[in-house]
Every structure is written in structure tokens, then in C-alpha cells.
């Protein structure tokens, strides 16, 4: 029985009990969500970790952080260091997007050290191995190699996989007949399209979707339906190619559910902020309420070096509108592979967006954190403020950098603290008329 | 004739022509906005600068940066350095919030070096001088001293002044009869309330509002009606005290307009993101379309060290909903006086929010910048991308930190660049069916 099948049959398992406790919902509510498909629990049967989490309706907005080697940085040690940064910063999941070095070994090492769900984009490895080791072209990877790669990763314990099954000939017709400014900016999407073009064949992840589902179900891998046609710039947002793929993703979502496989759906991308709400509504409608996993959205194209901020703006709006899962964006986006510091800043920016969204959605327990902070502020309780901060280390460091931080003052207002002045003005000894 | 009176009479002046050219609108549209009060042009007749700007409906969203000395950091040199950072980072206006050192001299030095509108909160100086020099209490500053301070600043050339005329006995009744978590967090607001409490008198900036208007008109100072009761935490947002003050601000806006004085209205503050749109609508309705100048809003209380991000999220949403002017928030907010680096990061975050809002509002010329960037990205034109970046220096530095930045690749995807792969897949030599 898969997690989804257990939920549908109403079979209460320790996994559901563990997850419900962590998510602060009842076991019944969690299982109903999984059965309806509005919640997924990314948890491969071969990946052991204690704190089971879930993504979807009625739960806190989750944050994913990407790590991964490249040809220039093929060492697993660097990726394990970034994994630690992600965990410390509070990421809910991690994706290993490695394309350089010994990919099986890197993934297996990361999985061993990863106490949260791990995701991958399996096509990356298939392509990297064919290109780097066999010195062949992207189009020369075989369908068997693609499936073998997915199977290996599933056996290793990958909890969720991005697979670009929504890119079909029909999708590509629409991308081509409506000229985009930036074509396709998804790496997995571009690999898929190159394979289709080179071989003049349908996307094997679409054509052999049932086999894919059987494989994912066997190992209990959650399917994350990739948005290969996501807009790479504001001008391309919400165009016919993107929406055509989304229609396919909705159809594939239903097929996956029927096969007992858990699903989430990936989304844009670059998008003017006034289009975000409509895009969330569209995804929720076309994909029957499946959890929505957004990359950003980035609300402007002109801020390289600050895309953790453009992504936090879009992510907060998306989350408030119903997106369930935010893929972080780091300050290095569009410019370089992120450093450990970039990873930290990216996770923090996304966590802020997720929390702001949770408050807006009225999630129980969300604004309570802000109320606790406000009480500490009003009491000039600096220890409490730092402890309640989303990043206590940074808050402490900043406060200590202010010269007059001793006692209950900060260097911002010094002795002219509004809170103190207001308390004096409204103290009981003042005669109020 | 004041700027507002010229606009109402239809007297085209070089100031309007200069401003309209900078704002990329017709002189007629600009003057109609000024006459209607939906646009203000902060420009003291005693402050000489070339590039006249305006704030309001139909114009780009503007960004203000605060600088200012404190008791611990009383040197003018530091503030001039911060002014340079603001100018280089692209702030549209600067406010001098100094409360330490020789305040007249500091302001006059800043004004000399300031080629953009300068704002102040005059009560800060009145209080600082009475407390520090005369060793008296906040409540002991006289009404004459307050007005003398405003007059001096107006003569020096301050372009806009925050004055908290909306805090009245009636406002305070409502603040007191509905317990707030954080009371009053506006410094100017708390000074005003302390003065009222200490003296058991009405707010002189309300009681003597007509005299105030005469003084502002004489020197052509734009009135920025302060929001002394702005919420200091999410839990206090949109409460009766805040809205009572806003009702007063609407009444005072009309009185100022009748007296020929330009006005903008200040707003929150800390606020859940789902309340922002309603707050903008409320301000625009109650204040008859006067330009809205928001501080943040900060969409969560729990992210000290990252409040430039919480403010950028709120500012982008506010701007898209119609806010005209964003007061920056730096990473140092709630923790310390901002450093030069904090000032830079704060301006950048607010500029990103303002630009994202302008795109959402459909402001002519806004998305065109993003389209130009998208074209450079699609052409792998790195020089163009860096030149078009909101912060070219940071973008260049990040790119150079990636080891494989030479040529047309970046270390993010290396040779697996989606743009290149997609171009290969869709090249004319590929047979497409």
C-alpha cells in the first residue's frame, strides 16, 4: 500500500501519526488531505528520517533549498556543507541538483546526512552521464537510461522527483507559435525539448507515464510535475505555452492519483506581481487542488544580486494566495552557483515569505509568533526578541554592533525610545482627562 | 503663489516643466494632479537643486531613505557619507532624522550636498535641544519653540516635514480605550503624546494647524502628515486608534489644500500582508486621493536583521495597490542605527519593491526595463545584463565570484545552460514536425 492508498482506505499508520503531530493537525485532517490529493507527504520508503512533514492545503507554507555540485565544483564536501547550512537555516526540504562529479556517490552521501525530504531532477544525472562519461549528445540518452536513472535514485531513497512530463508536442507547438522573449529557461525542460527535437519523438516521460508512475509508486516517491515551460522573464508570464503545459499537468495529476502516486505541481518563475494570484487560482483549478510548488515567483527581472528579495516578494504573495511550497531563490540567482552564505540568505528570505503568507492565510500558530515578539519589544526584553527572531545569530550580531546596546536601549533611538516615552506619557501617575 | 496655487490657476512655471520632463508625464497631467492634490512636488523655495521630482498618482513609486545622527554618533561626516550612499543607490528623497550633535549645522551641511528633496521631523530637534541643552523634560518644550524650530528648518530649505497633527485628544481616547499590544512606536508620535500628557493640553500641531500651514506655505514646504499611531506590530494593525488618526489626517489634508499647501499622508507600519490593500484603499478614500507615504509595511515582526525584506514584501504590495512613496527599511531596523552598508541594502530593497509595484500598476516605461534585461539574458549578453541591473556593481561582483564566468557561461549551469540548449533544440536546421 502506498501512502496515498493508505489514506484513501483510512488505514492509520505511524507515518500519518508522526506527520500530523509535526504539522499540528489531526491525523484525520491529514489523511483526508492526502486522500483528496491536496496534501502530499514526500517520504521514500528507503530514506529513513524521523520528522515526517507534509506539503499542502491547511499546512504551513514550506521552503525548499537547492544544493548540488557542478563541473567546476564537483566535491561532495562542499555540498554537505551547504546541506548543513540549509538545515541550520530551517529549510523544510532540500533538492540535490548535482551535475558534476560522481553523482550517485554525492546523492547517497547527501541522503545519509539529510533528516528532511530530499528531491532531485533525475534527468540531470542521465544527461550529465551521457554527455560527460560517454561523450555523447543530450539527444542520445536512451529511454532505458532515463528510467534506469530514476530507478536508481528511487532505490537510494529520493523522496520527491521533478519530472517534466507536461512538455509534449502539443505544448511545444504552442511555445513555437507564440514567440517568447526567452524561450525555455528550465534546465530539465530544455533537456527534454532537445531530446524531443533531436529524436523527433514525443517526450518519453509523457509517453511512458504509466511506467513512470509504477516505478514511483514502488519506492513511494512523490511526483513533482515540473514546469519546463515556466516563464524566464516577466514578459513571458502566463502565456499560452505555460498554460498549455499546466493543462497537461492537471491531466497527469489525475492519472498519478489514480495510480496511487502522490503529486505536487511546480509553477513559475518570473511574473509581474499582479499576475500571481490569478496563476495560483489557475493552478489550483486546473490541477484539482494539488499542492503548488513555486519557484519565486520573481517579480522583476532587473535585480540580479537581490533575487532572494524579488523571490520573497513573489513567494509571500503566492503563499497568501494558496501556494503551498516555495523553492528558495538565492542572491546568486542568474549570476553564479550560490555560496554557503547565499544559501543561508536564500533560505531566510523564503522562510520570511512563507511565514508572512501563513499569517495572511490565518494559519493557526502563525501570528502567535509575532505576538510573542511584540510583547518582548514592548517590554524591551532583548533576550526574548533575539530568541524569537527567525535568525537569532544575525539579530544578536546586529544588536551588538550598535554601541549603546547595553541595558534596554538600542542605538537606533537611544534614550528617545518611543516605547519608553509612550509608557511615561500613559503611566498611572499622569492625570488623564 | 505656492506650487499648489500655480497649479490650480494653471500657471505653467519652469518648475512644472522641469518636473514633468523628469517624471515622463505631460505638464498638463502633472499640474492637474497637483491641483487635485493627488500629486505633490516637494521643493522648498530655499533649497536649490536641478532635478525636480514629484510623488503621487500616475508617477513612478518613489523611495525615501532616512539618515541622521544620534547621541552616540553625532558627527556630520558620517551622515554625509550615508547621504552619498543614498544618492548612489538611487534614493529619490532623503530624510534627516538627526537627534545628536549640532542639529542646525548637520542639517545645513546635508542640505548643501543634497540634490534631491530633503525631509525632516522637526519635533525631533525641538525635543533634543530642550532635553540635551536645556536639561528639561519633553513636556517642557514650548509651543513657541516648536514653531521656531519649524521656521528655522523651513528657512534652511527643508522640502517636506513630517508633522503629527492627527494625534488629538479624540485619537488618544481611542488608543486608550482599546488596549494595544505595543502602544505607540512612532518617535514623533510618542513625543507629541508625552507633551499632551505632561501639559494636559491638546496637540499644538492640531490646535495651531492654521498657523502651521501659513508657515509651510510661506517657504513652500510640503506637509507630510505623520502617522503617530501607526501599528508597531501585526496585532495592532488597522485598529481604531490608527483609523481615528487617519480620519483626522483626511480632514487636515483638506484644510491644507484649502490653504494652498501640498500634502502627503504617512501610513503604516507593521501589518499582515492581507490587510495592506484595504489600508491603501482606506487612506485613498479618507484622504481624498492624497499621495500615500508608507513605512514598509513590514509583513512580519519576527525577522529583525531582515526587515529590508519584510518591508520590500509589504512595500511592493502597497505600491501595487496605490501607495506612492515607500520609506525604506534597513536590515538594522529594530536593532541598531544603520551603517552605510545597511543604508545601501535598504535603498535597494525598496527600489525593487517600488519597481515591482510600477510594473504591476502598468506604469509606462516600467516593464520595458525588464524586457531589455530579458533580451540580454536570452542573448547571453553579460555586459548588457550587468549594465541594466538595479545594482550593477553587486551584479558584476557576484558574476566574477563564479569561477567559470568567462565567455558566455555562468557557474550556475555551466555548459548545461537552458538558454543554449533550447536554442540548439529549436535551431532552423532541426526538422520540426
Short mmCIF file of C-alpha atoms in Angstrom, two decimals, chain A residues 70-73 99 127-128 131-132 138 169 172-173 175-176 181-187 190-191 193-194 197-198 200 232-235 270 272-274 299-310 312-313 316-317 320 331-338 342 344-345 348-349 352-353 355-357 359-360 367 369-371 373-375 377-378 382 385-386 388-391 394-395 398-399 401-404 410-413 415-419 421-422 424-426 430-433, chain B residues 70-73 99 127-128 131-132 138 169 172-173 175-176 181-187 190-191 193-194 197-198 200 232-235 270 272-274 299-310 312-313 316-317 320 331-338 342 344-345 348-349 352-353 355-357 359-360 367 369-371 373-375 377-378 382 385-386 388-391 394-395 398-399 401-404 410-413 415-419 421-422 424-426 430-433:
data_model
loop_
_atom_site.label_atom_id
_atom_site.label_comp_id
_atom_site.label_asym_id
_atom_site.label_seq_id
_atom_site.Cartn_x
_atom_site.Cartn_y
_atom_site.Cartn_z
CA UNK A 70 28.69 21.41 -10.90
CA UNK A 71 31.55 20.58 -13.24
CA UNK A 72 33.56 23.39 -11.67
CA UNK A 73 32.66 22.41 -8.10
CA UNK A 99 25.54 17.75 -12.38
CA UNK A 127 22.20 13.87 -19.26
CA UNK A 128 25.38 14.58 -17.31
CA UNK A 131 27.49 13.85 -22.02
CA UNK A 132 30.45 13.70 -19.64
CA UNK A 138 21.89 15.19 -24.97
CA UNK A 169 4.47 18.02 -28.84
CA UNK A 172 5.81 22.76 -27.94
CA UNK A 173 3.50 23.71 -30.81
CA UNK A 175 5.55 27.60 -27.43
CA UNK A 176 6.68 27.85 -31.03
CA UNK A 181 11.24 36.58 -25.43
CA UNK A 182 13.23 33.96 -23.58
CA UNK A 183 12.18 30.57 -24.88
CA UNK A 184 12.70 27.94 -22.21
CA UNK A 185 14.79 28.61 -19.10
CA UNK A 186 14.14 25.40 -17.18
CA UNK A 187 17.19 23.17 -17.47
CA UNK A 190 15.41 22.38 -22.21
CA UNK A 191 16.94 18.88 -21.98
CA UNK A 193 12.90 19.59 -25.60
CA UNK A 194 16.35 18.96 -27.02
CA UNK A 197 13.86 17.69 -31.20
CA UNK A 198 16.96 15.57 -31.76
CA UNK A 200 11.83 13.85 -33.43
CA UNK A 232 12.02 33.12 -17.72
CA UNK A 233 11.08 36.78 -17.76
CA UNK A 234 8.10 38.92 -16.84
CA UNK A 235 7.14 39.43 -20.47
CA UNK A 270 9.26 35.23 -13.43
CA UNK A 272 4.57 40.58 -12.55
CA UNK A 273 3.14 40.62 -9.05
CA UNK A 274 -0.36 41.44 -10.23
CA UNK A 299 8.52 39.98 -9.53
CA UNK A 300 11.17 41.77 -11.57
CA UNK A 301 13.97 40.72 -13.91
CA UNK A 302 16.30 43.63 -13.21
CA UNK A 303 17.60 42.78 -9.75
CA UNK A 304 20.38 40.17 -10.10
CA UNK A 305 22.20 40.02 -6.77
CA UNK A 306 18.87 40.57 -4.98
CA UNK A 307 16.73 37.78 -6.36
CA UNK A 308 16.19 36.39 -2.87
CA UNK A 309 14.22 39.63 -2.36
CA UNK A 310 12.37 39.58 -5.69
CA UNK A 312 10.43 36.72 -1.32
CA UNK A 313 8.01 39.35 -2.60
CA UNK A 316 4.76 35.85 0.02
CA UNK A 317 2.02 36.88 -2.39
CA UNK A 320 -1.01 34.07 0.73
CA UNK A 331 21.16 36.30 -4.12
CA UNK A 332 23.39 34.39 -6.59
CA UNK A 333 20.50 33.51 -8.92
CA UNK A 334 21.27 34.38 -12.55
CA UNK A 335 24.91 35.09 -11.68
CA UNK A 336 26.74 32.13 -10.15
CA UNK A 337 26.50 28.92 -8.16
CA UNK A 338 25.41 30.01 -4.67
CA UNK A 342 23.99 32.78 -0.39
CA UNK A 344 21.65 30.90 4.10
CA UNK A 345 20.27 34.22 2.85
CA UNK A 348 15.90 33.05 5.32
CA UNK A 349 14.22 35.19 2.65
CA UNK A 352 10.10 35.12 5.82
CA UNK A 353 7.86 34.94 2.76
CA UNK A 355 5.67 32.97 7.39
CA UNK A 356 4.13 36.20 6.07
CA UNK A 357 1.90 34.06 3.87
CA UNK A 359 -0.15 34.87 8.78
CA UNK A 360 -2.18 36.14 5.83
CA UNK A 367 0.71 35.22 14.10
CA UNK A 369 4.97 34.11 16.97
CA UNK A 370 4.64 37.77 16.02
CA UNK A 371 2.53 38.47 19.09
CA UNK A 373 7.83 39.11 19.60
CA UNK A 374 5.67 42.24 20.00
CA UNK A 375 5.33 41.55 23.72
CA UNK A 377 9.56 44.50 22.12
CA UNK A 378 7.07 46.30 24.30
CA UNK A 382 16.13 41.98 24.24
CA UNK A 385 13.47 39.38 20.98
CA UNK A 386 16.66 37.67 19.88
CA UNK A 388 12.21 34.71 18.93
CA UNK A 389 13.96 36.01 15.81
CA UNK A 390 13.88 33.96 12.64
CA UNK A 391 17.70 34.21 12.67
CA UNK A 394 22.12 37.64 12.94
CA UNK A 395 19.82 39.57 15.27
CA UNK A 398 23.41 43.38 14.66
CA UNK A 399 22.38 44.43 18.14
CA UNK A 401 27.22 46.16 16.58
CA UNK A 402 25.23 49.10 17.96
CA UNK A 403 27.40 50.82 20.52
CA UNK A 404 24.71 51.58 23.06
CA UNK A 410 19.39 50.23 21.19
CA UNK A 411 21.46 52.64 19.12
CA UNK A 412 18.54 53.30 16.82
CA UNK A 413 16.66 55.69 19.10
CA UNK A 415 17.27 57.48 25.02
CA UNK A 416 14.46 58.70 22.75
CA UNK A 417 12.79 55.31 22.61
CA UNK A 418 9.15 55.71 21.61
CA UNK A 419 8.13 52.75 23.72
CA UNK A 421 8.30 57.76 26.13
CA UNK A 422 4.81 56.40 25.48
CA UNK A 424 5.85 57.56 30.60
CA UNK A 425 3.06 59.53 28.90
CA UNK A 426 0.46 56.95 29.82
CA UNK A 430 -0.29 61.10 34.93
CA UNK A 431 -3.66 62.71 35.23
CA UNK A 432 -5.55 61.86 32.07
CA UNK A 433 -8.58 63.85 31.03
CA UNK B 70 22.30 60.17 17.27
CA UNK B 71 23.81 60.98 20.65
CA UNK B 72 26.28 58.13 20.14
CA UNK B 73 27.10 59.12 16.56
CA UNK B 99 18.89 63.89 17.19
CA UNK B 127 12.86 67.83 21.83
CA UNK B 128 16.58 67.09 21.51
CA UNK B 131 16.36 67.81 26.69
CA UNK B 132 20.09 67.92 25.88
CA UNK B 138 10.00 66.58 26.79
CA UNK B 169 -7.34 64.03 22.42
CA UNK B 172 -5.82 59.25 22.20
CA UNK B 173 -9.17 58.35 23.77
CA UNK B 175 -5.89 54.42 21.63
CA UNK B 176 -6.51 54.17 25.36
CA UNK B 181 -0.05 45.31 22.38
CA UNK B 182 2.62 47.91 21.64
CA UNK B 183 1.15 51.32 22.33
CA UNK B 184 2.85 53.94 20.19
CA UNK B 185 6.11 53.21 18.33
CA UNK B 186 6.44 56.44 16.34
CA UNK B 187 9.07 58.61 17.98
CA UNK B 190 5.35 59.47 21.42
CA UNK B 191 6.88 62.94 21.90
CA UNK B 193 1.63 62.29 23.32
CA UNK B 194 4.08 62.89 26.15
CA UNK B 197 0.01 64.21 28.75
CA UNK B 198 2.56 66.30 30.65
CA UNK B 200 -2.76 68.10 29.83
CA UNK B 232 4.17 48.73 15.86
CA UNK B 233 3.26 45.09 15.47
CA UNK B 234 0.99 42.99 13.30
CA UNK B 235 -1.51 42.52 16.11
CA UNK B 270 3.59 46.66 10.77
CA UNK B 272 -0.27 41.34 7.87
CA UNK B 273 0.03 41.32 4.10
CA UNK B 274 -3.65 40.55 3.58
CA UNK B 299 4.62 41.88 6.96
CA UNK B 300 6.06 40.07 9.96
CA UNK B 301 7.51 41.09 13.32
CA UNK B 302 9.86 38.14 13.72
CA UNK B 303 12.61 38.95 11.22
CA UNK B 304 14.95 41.53 12.79
CA UNK B 305 18.08 41.64 10.64
CA UNK B 306 15.91 41.12 7.55
CA UNK B 307 13.41 43.95 7.83
CA UNK B 308 14.51 45.33 4.46
CA UNK B 309 12.95 42.12 3.11
CA UNK B 310 9.80 42.21 5.25
CA UNK B 312 10.07 45.08 0.50
CA UNK B 313 7.29 42.49 0.54
CA UNK B 316 5.62 46.03 -3.25
CA UNK B 317 2.07 45.05 -2.33
CA UNK B 320 0.81 47.89 -6.47
CA UNK B 331 18.40 45.36 7.82
CA UNK B 332 19.31 47.26 11.02
CA UNK B 333 15.69 48.18 11.80
CA UNK B 334 14.73 47.32 15.41
CA UNK B 335 18.36 46.55 16.25
CA UNK B 336 20.75 49.48 15.73
CA UNK B 337 21.46 52.67 13.84
CA UNK B 338 22.05 51.60 10.21
CA UNK B 342 22.66 48.82 5.75
CA UNK B 344 22.60 50.72 0.69
CA UNK B 345 20.77 47.42 1.19
CA UNK B 348 17.98 48.64 -2.98
CA UNK B 349 15.26 46.54 -1.35
CA UNK B 352 13.00 46.66 -6.04
CA UNK B 353 9.62 46.89 -4.30
CA UNK B 355 9.77 48.87 -9.43
CA UNK B 356 7.77 45.66 -8.94
CA UNK B 357 4.81 47.85 -7.97
CA UNK B 359 5.17 47.04 -13.29
CA UNK B 360 2.01 45.82 -11.56
CA UNK B 367 8.33 46.67 -17.65
CA UNK B 369 13.45 47.73 -18.30
CA UNK B 370 12.68 44.07 -17.61
CA UNK B 371 12.16 43.39 -21.30
CA UNK B 373 17.11 42.67 -19.39
CA UNK B 374 15.31 39.58 -20.72
CA UNK B 375 16.71 40.25 -24.20
CA UNK B 377 19.72 37.26 -20.87
CA UNK B 378 18.44 35.49 -23.96
CA UNK B 382 26.58 39.67 -19.81
CA UNK B 385 22.77 42.33 -18.08
CA UNK B 386 25.15 43.99 -15.65
CA UNK B 388 20.79 47.01 -16.79
CA UNK B 389 20.94 45.69 -13.23
CA UNK B 390 19.46 47.75 -10.44
CA UNK B 391 22.88 47.45 -8.73
CA UNK B 394 26.90 43.94 -7.00
CA UNK B 395 25.86 42.04 -10.13
CA UNK B 398 28.74 38.19 -7.98
CA UNK B 399 29.38 37.15 -11.56
CA UNK B 401 32.97 35.34 -7.99
CA UNK B 402 31.77 32.42 -10.13
CA UNK B 403 34.85 30.65 -11.42
CA UNK B 404 33.61 29.95 -14.93
CA UNK B 410 27.99 31.37 -15.66
CA UNK B 411 28.89 28.95 -12.89
CA UNK B 412 25.22 28.32 -12.15
CA UNK B 413 24.54 25.96 -15.04
CA UNK B 415 27.72 24.17 -20.06
CA UNK B 416 24.17 22.98 -19.31
CA UNK B 417 22.66 26.40 -19.92
CA UNK B 418 18.92 26.05 -20.66
CA UNK B 419 19.01 29.03 -23.00
CA UNK B 421 20.19 24.02 -25.09
CA UNK B 422 16.80 25.42 -26.08
CA UNK B 424 20.01 24.24 -30.19
CA UNK B 425 16.72 22.32 -29.92
CA UNK B 426 14.85 24.94 -31.92
CA UNK B 430 16.40 20.81 -36.81
CA UNK B 431 13.50 19.24 -38.63
CA UNK B 432 10.38 20.11 -36.64
CA UNK B 433 7.19 18.21 -37.10
#
